[in-house]
Coordinates of C-alpha atoms in Angstrom, one line a residue:
X77 CA -29.5 22.0 -38.8
X78 CA -30.2 19.3 -41.7
X79 CA -33.5 19.8 -41.9
X80 CA -33.2 23.6 -41.9
X81 CA -30.4 22.3 -44.9
X82 CA -32.7 20.3 -46.7
X83 CA -35.3 23.0 -47.1
X84 CA -33.3 25.3 -47.9
X85 CA -32.0 23.2 -51.0
X86 CA -35.4 22.5 -51.7
X87 CA -37.0 26.4 -51.6
X88 CA -33.5 27.3 -53.9
X89 CA -34.7 24.5 -56.5
X90 CA -38.2 25.4 -56.4
X91 CA -37.8 29.6 -57.3
X92 CA -34.9 30.0 -59.8
X93 CA -37.4 26.6 -61.5
X94 CA -40.6 28.8 -61.6
X95 CA -39.1 32.2 -61.7
X96 CA -36.6 31.8 -64.4
X97 CA -39.7 29.6 -66.6
X98 CA -41.7 32.5 -65.9
X99 CA -39.1 34.6 -67.2
X100 CA -38.6 32.1 -70.3
X101 CA -41.7 32.0 -70.8
X102 CA -42.6 35.5 -71.5
X103 CA -39.5 36.6 -73.5
X104 CA -38.8 33.6 -75.5
X105 CA -36.5 35.1 -77.8
X106 CA -33.9 36.2 -75.5
X107 CA -31.2 34.5 -74.4
X108 CA -29.1 36.8 -72.8
X109 CA -31.9 38.5 -71.2
X110 CA -33.0 35.1 -69.4
X111 CA -29.1 34.1 -68.5
X112 CA -28.7 38.0 -67.1
X113 CA -32.0 37.0 -64.8
X114 CA -31.4 33.6 -64.2
X115 CA -27.6 34.1 -62.9
X116 CA -29.3 38.0 -60.6
X117 CA -31.6 35.4 -58.8
X118 CA -29.3 32.5 -58.3
X119 CA -26.8 35.2 -56.7
X120 CA -29.4 36.5 -54.8
X121 CA -30.9 33.3 -53.2
X122 CA -27.8 32.1 -52.8
X123 CA -26.9 35.1 -50.9
X124 CA -30.1 34.8 -48.8
X125 CA -29.2 30.8 -47.8
X126 CA -25.6 32.4 -46.4
X127 CA -27.6 35.1 -44.6
X128 CA -29.5 32.5 -42.9
X129 CA -26.5 29.7 -42.3
X130 CA -24.9 31.8 -40.3
X131 CA -27.6 33.1 -38.3
X132 CA -26.2 32.0 -35.3
X133 CA -23.0 33.6 -36.2
X134 CA -24.1 37.0 -37.0
X135 CA -26.6 36.8 -33.5
X136 CA -23.7 35.7 -31.6
X137 CA -21.4 38.4 -32.4
X138 CA -24.6 40.9 -32.4
X139 CA -24.4 40.1 -28.6
X140 CA -21.5 41.1 -28.0
X141 CA -21.8 44.7 -29.8
X142 CA -26.2 45.5 -28.9
X143 CA -27.5 42.6 -26.1
X144 CA -31.1 41.9 -28.7
X145 CA -33.3 38.7 -27.8
X146 CA -32.5 36.4 -31.0
X147 CA -35.9 37.3 -32.7
X148 CA -34.9 40.7 -33.4
X149 CA -32.4 40.0 -34.9
X150 CA -34.5 37.3 -36.9
X151 CA -36.5 41.0 -38.1
X152 CA -34.2 42.7 -39.0
X153 CA -32.8 39.8 -41.6
X154 CA -35.9 39.5 -42.8
X155 CA -35.8 42.9 -42.7
X156 CA -33.0 42.8 -44.7
X157 CA -33.5 40.3 -47.2
X158 CA -36.8 41.6 -48.4
X159 CA -34.7 45.1 -49.9
X160 CA -32.7 42.5 -50.8
X161 CA -35.5 41.4 -53.0
X162 CA -36.6 44.0 -53.7
X163 CA -33.5 45.4 -55.0
X164 CA -33.7 42.8 -56.9
X165 CA -37.0 42.7 -59.3
X166 CA -36.5 46.3 -59.3
X167 CA -33.5 45.9 -61.3
X168 CA -35.2 43.5 -63.8
X169 CA -36.4 43.9 -67.2
X170 CA -39.5 43.3 -67.9
X171 CA -40.8 41.9 -64.9
X172 CA -43.5 40.2 -63.6
X173 CA -46.2 40.7 -60.8
X174 CA -45.7 36.7 -59.8
X175 CA -41.8 37.2 -58.7
X176 CA -43.2 38.9 -55.8
X177 CA -43.9 35.1 -54.9
X178 CA -39.9 35.4 -54.2
X179 CA -40.6 37.0 -50.9
X180 CA -41.7 34.0 -49.7
X181 CA -38.1 32.0 -48.9
X182 CA -37.2 34.8 -46.8
X183 CA -40.2 34.0 -44.6
X184 CA -39.9 30.5 -45.9
X185 CA -37.0 30.7 -43.8
X186 CA -38.0 33.3 -40.5
X187 CA -40.8 30.5 -40.4
X188 CA -38.0 28.0 -40.0
X189 CA -36.4 29.6 -37.2
X190 CA -39.6 31.7 -35.4
X191 CA -42.3 30.1 -33.5
X192 CA -46.5 31.2 -35.9
X193 CA -47.1 33.7 -33.5
X194 CA -44.1 36.3 -34.1
X195 CA -44.9 34.3 -38.3
X196 CA -48.1 36.9 -37.9
X197 CA -45.9 40.3 -37.2
X198 CA -43.5 38.6 -40.7
X199 CA -47.3 39.2 -42.7
X200 CA -47.3 42.8 -42.7
X201 CA -43.2 43.6 -43.5
X202 CA -43.5 41.2 -46.3
X203 CA -47.3 42.6 -47.3
X204 CA -45.6 46.2 -47.5
X205 CA -42.2 45.3 -49.4
X206 CA -44.9 43.1 -51.7
X207 CA -47.2 46.6 -52.6
X208 CA -43.6 48.0 -52.8
X209 CA -42.4 46.2 -55.8
X210 CA -46.0 45.9 -57.4
X211 CA -46.2 50.3 -57.2
X212 CA -42.8 49.7 -58.7
X213 CA -43.8 47.4 -62.1
X214 CA -47.3 47.8 -62.6
X215 CA -48.8 51.2 -60.7
X216 CA -51.6 51.0 -63.0
X217 CA -52.6 47.2 -61.7
X218 CA -51.5 47.5 -58.1
X219 CA -55.0 46.4 -56.1
X220 CA -55.9 43.7 -57.8
X221 CA -52.5 42.0 -57.8
X222 CA -51.3 43.4 -54.3
X223 CA -54.8 41.3 -52.9
X224 CA -54.0 38.7 -55.5
X225 CA -50.1 38.3 -54.7
X226 CA -50.3 39.7 -50.5
X227 CA -52.4 36.5 -50.6
X228 CA -51.0 33.6 -52.4
X229 CA -47.9 34.3 -50.0
X230 CA -49.8 35.0 -46.7
X231 CA -51.1 32.1 -47.7
X232 CA -48.3 29.7 -48.7
X233 CA -46.6 31.5 -45.9
X234 CA -48.2 30.5 -43.8
X235 CA -49.9 26.1 -44.5
X236 CA -45.6 25.7 -44.0
X237 CA -45.7 28.1 -40.6
X238 CA -47.7 25.5 -39.8
X239 CA -46.1 23.1 -40.9
X240 CA -43.2 24.2 -39.8
X241 CA -44.9 24.6 -36.2
X242 CA -46.1 21.2 -36.0
X243 CA -43.3 19.7 -37.1
X244 CA -41.4 22.0 -34.4
X245 CA -43.0 20.8 -31.7
X246 CA -41.9 17.1 -33.0
X247 CA -39.2 18.0 -33.1
X248 CA -39.6 19.8 -30.5
X249 CA -41.2 17.4 -28.3
X250 CA -38.7 14.6 -29.3
X251 CA -36.0 17.2 -28.1
X252 CA -37.7 17.8 -24.8
X253 CA -38.1 13.5 -24.5
X254 CA -34.0 13.1 -25.4
X255 CA -32.9 15.8 -22.3
X256 CA -35.6 13.8 -20.2
X257 CA -34.0 11.1 -21.1
X258 CA -29.9 12.5 -21.2
X259 CA -30.8 13.5 -17.6
X260 CA -32.0 10.4 -17.1
X261 CA -28.6 9.2 -17.9
X262 CA -27.0 12.2 -16.9
X263 CA -27.8 11.5 -13.4
X264 CA -27.7 7.9 -13.8
X265 CA -23.8 8.7 -15.4
X266 CA -23.3 10.4 -11.9
X267 CA -24.8 8.3 -9.5
X268 CA -22.9 5.8 -10.9
X269 CA -19.8 7.8 -10.9
X270 CA -20.2 8.1 -7.5
X271 CA -21.1 4.3 -7.0
X272 CA -17.8 3.6 -8.6
X273 CA -15.8 6.7 -6.3
X274 CA -17.1 4.7 -3.4
X275 CA -16.0 1.1 -4.2
X276 CA -13.4 2.4 -5.5
X277 CA -12.4 3.9 -2.3
X278 CA -13.3 0.6 -0.1
X279 CA -11.3 -1.2 -2.7
X280 CA -8.9 0.3 -1.5
X281 CA -9.6 0.6 1.9
X282 CA -9.9 -3.1 1.9
X283 CA -6.5 -3.9 -0.2
X284 CA -5.1 -1.2 2.9
X285 CA -6.7 -3.0 6.1
X286 CA -5.8 -6.4 3.8
X287 CA -2.4 -5.3 3.5
X288 CA -2.1 -4.3 7.8
X289 CA -3.5 -7.7 8.4
X290 CA -1.2 -9.4 6.5
X291 CA 2.0 -7.8 7.4
X292 CA 0.3 -7.8 11.0
X293 CA 0.1 -11.7 11.3
X294 CA 4.1 -11.3 9.9
X295 CA 4.1 -10.0 12.1
X296 CA 3.1 -12.7 14.6
X297 CA 4.8 -15.1 13.2
X298 CA 8.1 -13.1 14.0
X299 CA 7.6 -12.3 17.3
X300 CA 5.5 -16.1 18.3
X301 CA 8.9 -18.3 17.5
X302 CA 11.9 -18.7 20.4
X303 CA 14.2 -16.8 19.5
X304 CA 17.4 -14.8 20.9
X305 CA 17.5 -11.6 21.6
X306 CA 20.4 -10.9 19.2
X307 CA 18.2 -12.4 16.4
X308 CA 14.7 -11.4 17.0
X309 CA 16.1 -7.5 17.0
X310 CA 17.3 -8.3 14.3
X311 CA 14.2 -9.7 12.4
X312 CA 12.0 -6.9 14.1
X313 CA 14.5 -4.1 12.7
X314 CA 14.0 -5.6 9.0
X315 CA 10.8 -6.0 9.1
X316 CA 9.1 -2.7 10.2
X317 CA 12.4 -1.5 7.4
X318 CA 10.8 -3.5 4.9
X319 CA 7.3 -2.3 5.8
X320 CA 7.1 1.1 6.3
X321 CA 10.6 1.7 3.8
X322 CA 12.7 3.0 6.4
X323 CA 17.0 3.1 5.4
X324 CA 17.7 2.3 9.0
X325 CA 15.8 1.7 12.8
X326 CA 17.0 1.8 16.2
X327 CA 15.2 -0.4 18.9
X328 CA 16.3 1.5 22.2
X329 CA 15.9 -0.2 26.0
X330 CA 16.4 1.7 29.2
X331 CA 18.8 -0.8 31.8
X332 CA 19.3 -0.7 35.5
X333 CA 22.1 1.8 36.1
X334 CA 20.9 4.6 33.7
X335 CA 22.4 3.2 30.4
X336 CA 21.0 2.9 27.1
X337 CA 21.1 -1.1 25.2
X338 CA 20.7 0.2 21.2
X339 CA 20.7 -2.3 18.5
X340 CA 20.9 -0.2 15.0
X341 CA 19.9 -2.1 11.8
X342 CA 21.8 -0.5 9.0
X343 CA 21.6 -2.5 5.4
X344 CA 21.3 -6.2 6.9
X345 CA 23.4 -5.4 9.5
X346 CA 22.8 -5.0 13.3
X347 CA 25.4 -2.9 15.4
X348 CA 24.8 -3.2 19.3
X349 CA 25.7 -0.4 21.7
X350 CA 25.4 0.9 25.5
X351 CA 25.3 4.8 26.2
X352 CA 24.1 6.8 29.0
X353 CA 21.0 8.6 29.4
X354 CA 21.4 12.1 27.9
X355 CA 20.6 14.8 30.8
X356 CA 17.4 15.4 31.7
X357 CA 17.7 18.4 29.5
X358 CA 18.1 17.0 26.0
X359 CA 14.2 17.4 24.6
X360 CA 14.0 14.5 22.6
X361 CA 14.8 11.9 24.8
X362 CA 12.1 13.2 28.1
X363 CA 9.6 13.7 25.0
X364 CA 9.9 10.2 23.9
X365 CA 10.8 8.3 27.5
X366 CA 9.5 10.9 30.5
X367 CA 6.5 11.9 28.6
X368 CA 6.2 9.0 26.3
X369 CA 5.0 10.4 23.2
X370 CA 5.1 9.2 19.8
X371 CA 7.7 11.5 17.7
X372 CA 7.4 12.8 14.3
X373 CA 10.1 15.1 11.9
X374 CA 11.2 16.3 9.2
X375 CA 14.8 17.1 8.6
X376 CA 14.2 20.9 9.4
X377 CA 13.2 19.5 12.6
X378 CA 16.1 17.2 12.5
X379 CA 18.4 19.9 11.9
X380 CA 17.3 22.1 14.7
X381 CA 17.6 19.9 16.9
X382 CA 20.5 18.2 16.4
X383 CA 22.0 17.9 19.9
X384 CA 19.4 15.9 20.7
X385 CA 19.9 13.0 18.7
X386 CA 22.0 11.5 21.0
X387 CA 21.2 7.5 19.8
X388 CA 23.4 7.9 16.3
X389 CA 26.1 10.1 14.2
X390 CA 24.7 9.8 11.1
X391 CA 22.1 12.8 10.8
X392 CA 18.8 11.9 9.5
X393 CA 16.2 13.2 6.8
X394 CA 13.2 12.5 9.1
X395 CA 12.0 10.2 11.4
X396 CA 9.2 8.6 13.8
X397 CA 9.6 7.4 16.8
X398 CA 7.4 5.3 19.2
X399 CA 7.7 4.3 23.0
X400 CA 7.3 0.6 23.9
X401 CA 5.7 0.3 27.4
X402 CA 5.6 -2.5 29.9
X403 CA 3.3 -2.7 33.0
X404 CA 5.8 -0.3 35.8
X405 CA 6.2 2.4 31.8
X406 CA 8.0 3.0 29.0
X407 CA 11.2 0.6 28.9
X408 CA 12.6 1.5 25.1
X409 CA 11.7 3.2 22.0
X410 CA 11.3 2.5 17.9
X411 CA 13.2 4.9 15.4
X412 CA 13.2 4.3 12.2
X413 CA 14.5 7.3 10.2
X414 CA 15.5 8.1 6.0
X415 CA 11.0 7.3 5.8
X416 CA 11.7 6.9 1.6
X417 CA 7.7 8.1 1.7
X418 CA 5.8 10.1 4.7
X419 CA 3.9 8.5 7.1
X420 CA -0.3 8.9 7.1
X421 CA -1.9 8.0 10.7
X422 CA -3.8 4.9 9.2
X423 CA 0.5 3.9 8.8
X424 CA 1.0 5.2 12.4
X425 CA -1.6 3.3 13.6
X426 CA -0.3 0.6 12.6
X427 CA 3.3 1.3 13.6
X428 CA 1.7 1.7 17.1
X429 CA -0.2 -1.5 16.6
X430 CA 2.8 -3.7 15.7
X431 CA 5.2 -1.6 18.2
X432 CA 2.5 -2.7 20.8
X433 CA 2.9 -6.2 19.9
X434 CA 6.7 -5.4 20.0
X435 CA 7.1 -4.8 23.5
X436 CA 4.7 -7.3 24.7
X437 CA 7.4 -10.0 23.0
X438 CA 10.7 -8.1 23.5
X439 CA 9.6 -7.9 27.2
X440 CA 9.0 -11.1 27.2
X441 CA 12.4 -12.8 25.8
X442 CA 14.3 -10.2 28.6
X443 CA 12.7 -11.9 30.8
X444 CA 12.5 -15.0 30.0
X445 CA 16.5 -14.7 29.6
X446 CA 16.5 -12.9 32.5
X447 CA 14.7 -15.9 33.9
X448 CA 17.4 -18.3 32.5
X449 CA 20.2 -16.2 33.7
X450 CA 18.7 -17.0 37.0
X451 CA 18.2 -19.7 36.5
X452 CA 21.7 -20.7 35.6
X453 CA 22.8 -19.2 38.6
X454 CA 20.4 -21.9 40.2
X455 CA 22.2 -24.6 38.6
X456 CA 25.8 -23.5 39.0
X457 CA 24.7 -23.4 43.0
X458 CA 23.8 -26.6 43.0
X459 CA 26.9 -27.6 41.0
X460 CA 29.0 -26.1 42.9
X461 CA 27.4 -27.5 46.7
X462 CA 28.6 -30.9 44.9
X463 CA 31.3 -29.8 44.7
X464 CA 31.9 -28.5 48.1
X465 CA 31.8 -32.4 49.0
X466 CA 34.6 -32.8 46.5
X467 CA 37.6 -30.4 46.4
X468 CA 39.5 -33.0 43.8
X469 CA 36.2 -31.8 41.6
X470 CA 35.4 -28.2 42.2
X471 CA 35.1 -27.0 37.9
X472 CA 34.5 -30.3 36.9
X473 CA 30.9 -29.6 36.0
X474 CA 32.0 -26.5 34.2
X475 CA 34.8 -28.3 32.4
X476 CA 32.6 -31.3 31.5
X477 CA 30.3 -28.8 30.0
X478 CA 32.7 -26.6 28.2
X479 CA 33.7 -29.9 25.7
X480 CA 30.2 -30.7 25.4
X481 CA 29.2 -28.1 24.5
X482 CA 32.6 -27.8 21.7
X483 CA 31.5 -31.7 20.8
X484 CA 27.9 -31.2 20.5
X485 CA 28.4 -28.1 17.4
X486 CA 30.6 -30.4 16.5
X487 CA 28.8 -33.1 15.9
X488 CA 25.7 -30.7 14.7
X489 CA 23.3 -30.9 17.7
X490 CA 20.1 -27.9 17.7
X491 CA 19.2 -25.0 19.8
X492 CA 17.6 -27.1 21.8
X493 CA 19.7 -29.9 22.1
X494 CA 22.5 -28.2 23.1
X495 CA 20.1 -26.1 25.8
X496 CA 20.0 -29.3 27.4
X497 CA 22.8 -30.8 27.1
X498 CA 24.7 -27.1 29.0
X499 CA 22.5 -27.4 32.0
X500 CA 22.5 -30.9 31.9
X501 CA 26.9 -31.2 31.5
X502 CA 26.1 -29.2 35.1
X503 CA 23.8 -31.6 36.7
X504 CA 25.4 -34.5 36.1
X505 CA 26.7 -35.1 39.5
X506 CA 24.7 -33.4 41.2
X507 CA 23.2 -37.3 42.8
X508 CA 26.3 -37.5 45.0
X509 CA 25.0 -34.7 47.0
X510 CA 22.9 -38.0 48.7
X511 CA 26.8 -40.0 48.6
X512 CA 29.0 -40.1 51.2
X513 CA 31.8 -37.7 51.8
X514 CA 33.5 -40.6 52.7
X515 CA 33.3 -42.1 50.0
X516 CA 33.7 -39.6 47.5
X517 CA 37.0 -38.5 48.8
X518 CA 38.3 -42.6 50.1
X519 CA 42.3 -42.4 48.6
X520 CA 41.9 -45.8 47.6
X521 CA 39.8 -47.9 45.8
X522 CA 36.2 -48.3 46.3
X523 CA 34.4 -51.4 48.1
X524 CA 32.3 -53.6 46.7
X525 CA 29.1 -52.3 49.1
X526 CA 31.0 -48.4 48.9
X527 CA 30.9 -49.0 44.6
X528 CA 26.8 -50.0 44.8
X529 CA 26.4 -46.6 47.0
X530 CA 28.8 -44.8 44.1
X531 CA 26.3 -46.2 41.1
X532 CA 23.6 -44.7 42.7
X533 CA 23.9 -41.0 42.5
X534 CA 22.3 -41.0 38.3
X535 CA 19.2 -42.6 39.9
X536 CA 19.3 -39.7 42.7
X537 CA 20.3 -37.0 40.7
X538 CA 17.5 -38.1 38.0
X539 CA 15.5 -37.9 40.8
X540 CA 16.4 -34.7 41.9
X541 CA 15.7 -32.7 39.1
X542 CA 12.2 -34.7 37.5
X543 CA 10.2 -32.1 39.5
X544 CA 11.3 -29.4 37.7
X545 CA 9.7 -28.6 34.7
X546 CA 11.7 -27.0 32.6
X547 CA 14.8 -29.3 33.3
X548 CA 13.0 -31.7 32.1
X549 CA 15.6 -32.1 29.1
X550 CA 18.7 -33.1 31.3
X551 CA 16.3 -35.9 32.6
X552 CA 18.9 -38.5 30.4
X553 CA 21.7 -36.8 30.8
X554 CA 22.0 -37.0 34.3
X555 CA 20.6 -40.8 34.5
X556 CA 22.2 -42.1 32.0
X557 CA 26.1 -40.6 31.7
X558 CA 27.4 -43.9 32.8
X559 CA 26.1 -46.4 30.7
X560 CA 28.2 -47.5 28.3
X561 CA 28.1 -47.8 24.3
X562 CA 28.0 -52.1 24.9
X563 CA 24.9 -51.3 27.7
X564 CA 27.4 -53.4 30.2
X565 CA 27.4 -49.6 31.9
X566 CA 25.1 -48.6 34.9
X567 CA 22.2 -47.6 36.5
X568 CA 19.5 -49.4 33.4
X569 CA 23.0 -51.0 31.4
X570 CA 21.3 -49.4 28.5
X571 CA 23.3 -49.4 25.4
X572 CA 24.3 -45.9 24.6
X573 CA 24.5 -46.3 21.0
X574 CA 20.5 -46.3 22.3
X575 CA 20.1 -43.2 24.1
X576 CA 20.5 -39.9 22.6
X577 CA 24.1 -38.7 21.1
X578 CA 23.9 -35.4 23.8
X579 CA 24.4 -38.4 26.4
X580 CA 27.2 -39.9 24.5
X581 CA 29.3 -36.9 24.1
X582 CA 28.5 -36.1 27.6
X583 CA 30.1 -39.4 28.9
X584 CA 32.8 -39.3 26.8
X585 CA 33.9 -35.5 27.5
X586 CA 32.8 -36.7 31.8
X587 CA 35.4 -39.6 31.4
X588 CA 38.1 -37.3 29.8
X589 CA 37.9 -34.4 32.5
X590 CA 37.5 -37.2 35.2
X591 CA 41.2 -38.5 33.4
X592 CA 43.0 -35.6 33.2
X593 CA 42.5 -34.2 36.5
X594 CA 43.8 -34.9 40.2
X595 CA 41.2 -37.6 42.4
X596 CA 41.8 -38.6 45.7
X597 CA 43.6 -42.5 44.3
X598 CA 46.0 -40.8 41.6
X599 CA 47.4 -37.5 40.2
X600 CA 46.4 -36.7 36.8
X601 CA 46.7 -38.7 33.9
X602 CA 49.0 -37.0 29.8
X603 CA 46.5 -35.5 27.5
X604 CA 48.4 -38.5 25.3
X605 CA 46.8 -40.9 27.6
X606 CA 43.5 -39.7 28.1
X607 CA 43.2 -40.1 24.3
X608 CA 44.3 -43.6 23.8
X609 CA 42.5 -44.6 26.3
X610 CA 39.1 -43.2 24.9
X611 CA 40.6 -44.8 21.9
X612 CA 41.5 -48.0 23.4
X613 CA 37.9 -47.6 25.3
X614 CA 35.7 -47.0 21.9
X615 CA 33.3 -49.5 20.8
X616 CA 33.2 -51.0 23.6
X617 CA 31.9 -48.1 26.9
X618 CA 32.6 -45.2 23.9
X619 CA 31.1 -44.5 21.1
X620 CA 33.7 -44.6 18.3
X621 CA 33.2 -41.9 16.0
X622 CA 32.6 -38.9 18.6
X623 CA 36.0 -40.6 20.8
X624 CA 37.0 -39.9 16.9
X625 CA 36.0 -36.6 16.3
X626 CA 36.2 -35.4 20.2
X627 CA 40.3 -36.7 20.0
X628 CA 40.9 -34.4 16.9
X629 CA 39.3 -31.7 18.3
X630 CA 41.5 -32.3 22.0
X631 CA 44.8 -32.7 19.4
X632 CA 44.2 -29.9 16.8
X633 CA 43.4 -27.9 20.6
X634 CA 45.0 -28.5 23.6
X635 CA 44.7 -25.2 25.1
X636 CA 41.2 -26.7 25.7
X637 CA 41.5 -28.8 28.3
X638 CA 43.2 -26.3 30.9
X639 CA 41.0 -23.1 30.0

């Protein structure tokens, strides 16, 4: 387009100069006539320029009316342009024959727009208009002038056509190269775009998998630590709510006796509830626990199944539920409700993986708790077997254990130390199984030989418990609960200040209960006298700091002795 405009401007200036100069030379005296001719020529050439500059628009509009090919429009425009030139020339006075050269303008424009083959057809149109023009302005000399002017026009026109065609070939070749480069760039861009989309998708998937792995690692860390059932369910529920954007989390467990234990977590708080199992017509219960199906429901579906929602009184906006499996089958379920966003297949897969981990961890804790309860029952049975030999000490081990645990919490013992103290308190006198009932129930003072026998019961008790792996933490409590603060106790004469804090606590509680309960050789002493005796023996037999804490506890809560 820029090439066409530059050529058009050059041709306009050239022909205006030629026509006006020739007219002025033929009529040098009449300036008005010169001005008129200049205006007419300039206006006509300007009009022709407008027609050709608006060619694409004219072609576009004409196609809407009649679907002619572009070259038909170009020929029509050429004829119209030649007609305008003809009308211009016949309206001028004293026109010379070389004024017909003005037909070179539409011919050149036509050469610019079409290839050289179509230009040959244009030569005939130009020749016709030249002949008509010469007939009008100089019919006497038409023969020679016609051949002369036509030869000039066609020769110049053909020269321009060759130049334009060569230039057009170069432009076409350049355009083809540009088009090819553009296609290659477009192809490369599309390929790069496709690679970018694949990379973005891959990156997104990697990010998702990384987050999933991180979430699984976090859950694994939560499940790997030893903790109580309440704390474990709280941490699991909180984690699941954060990970999946849930407002509520429920953990359901099928218990013996047709009961369901429900842990519900909402806004950082955990509540426990026991419910009877729903009837066999409950769709949700049957699907989750009997058919072991995962369930995902929207609010509309939940409203239709309102009677099936048995674990909560609140109708959730949405929910997802997954069964928890063990070897025997389904033993529980996880239910997340009021989810902020819809869960996709990847989220459900992640939740199912987590549900498998949670099931293993919860079952392990429940089995451990059952095992612990069985151990505890066994320990209590052992303690009862001891007390069966000595009716005066019935309930002694349980009272000592209770006081020891209260005192241990005040003294800041850890959970593991308190657990060992619990077992140690129940078993601290288990060695008395190896002591004769005659010695244990003797109403008077013991002889030196009898006292030597009674002093062996801590060692006997430690030897009995030593093979039991989970009771290893109780061995110091059983063996050393008769050691003294100054080191004069038995069986190893170790200063109790060098022993664990739990041993020193058990020693004081054991002595206090022995003084405050009936024995074969005396009646129970008053509480005030017992606490006075502890204070008197502080620093020699008992740890002074613990004595102070214990006597304050008993003074402020005397009912503890009689519970």
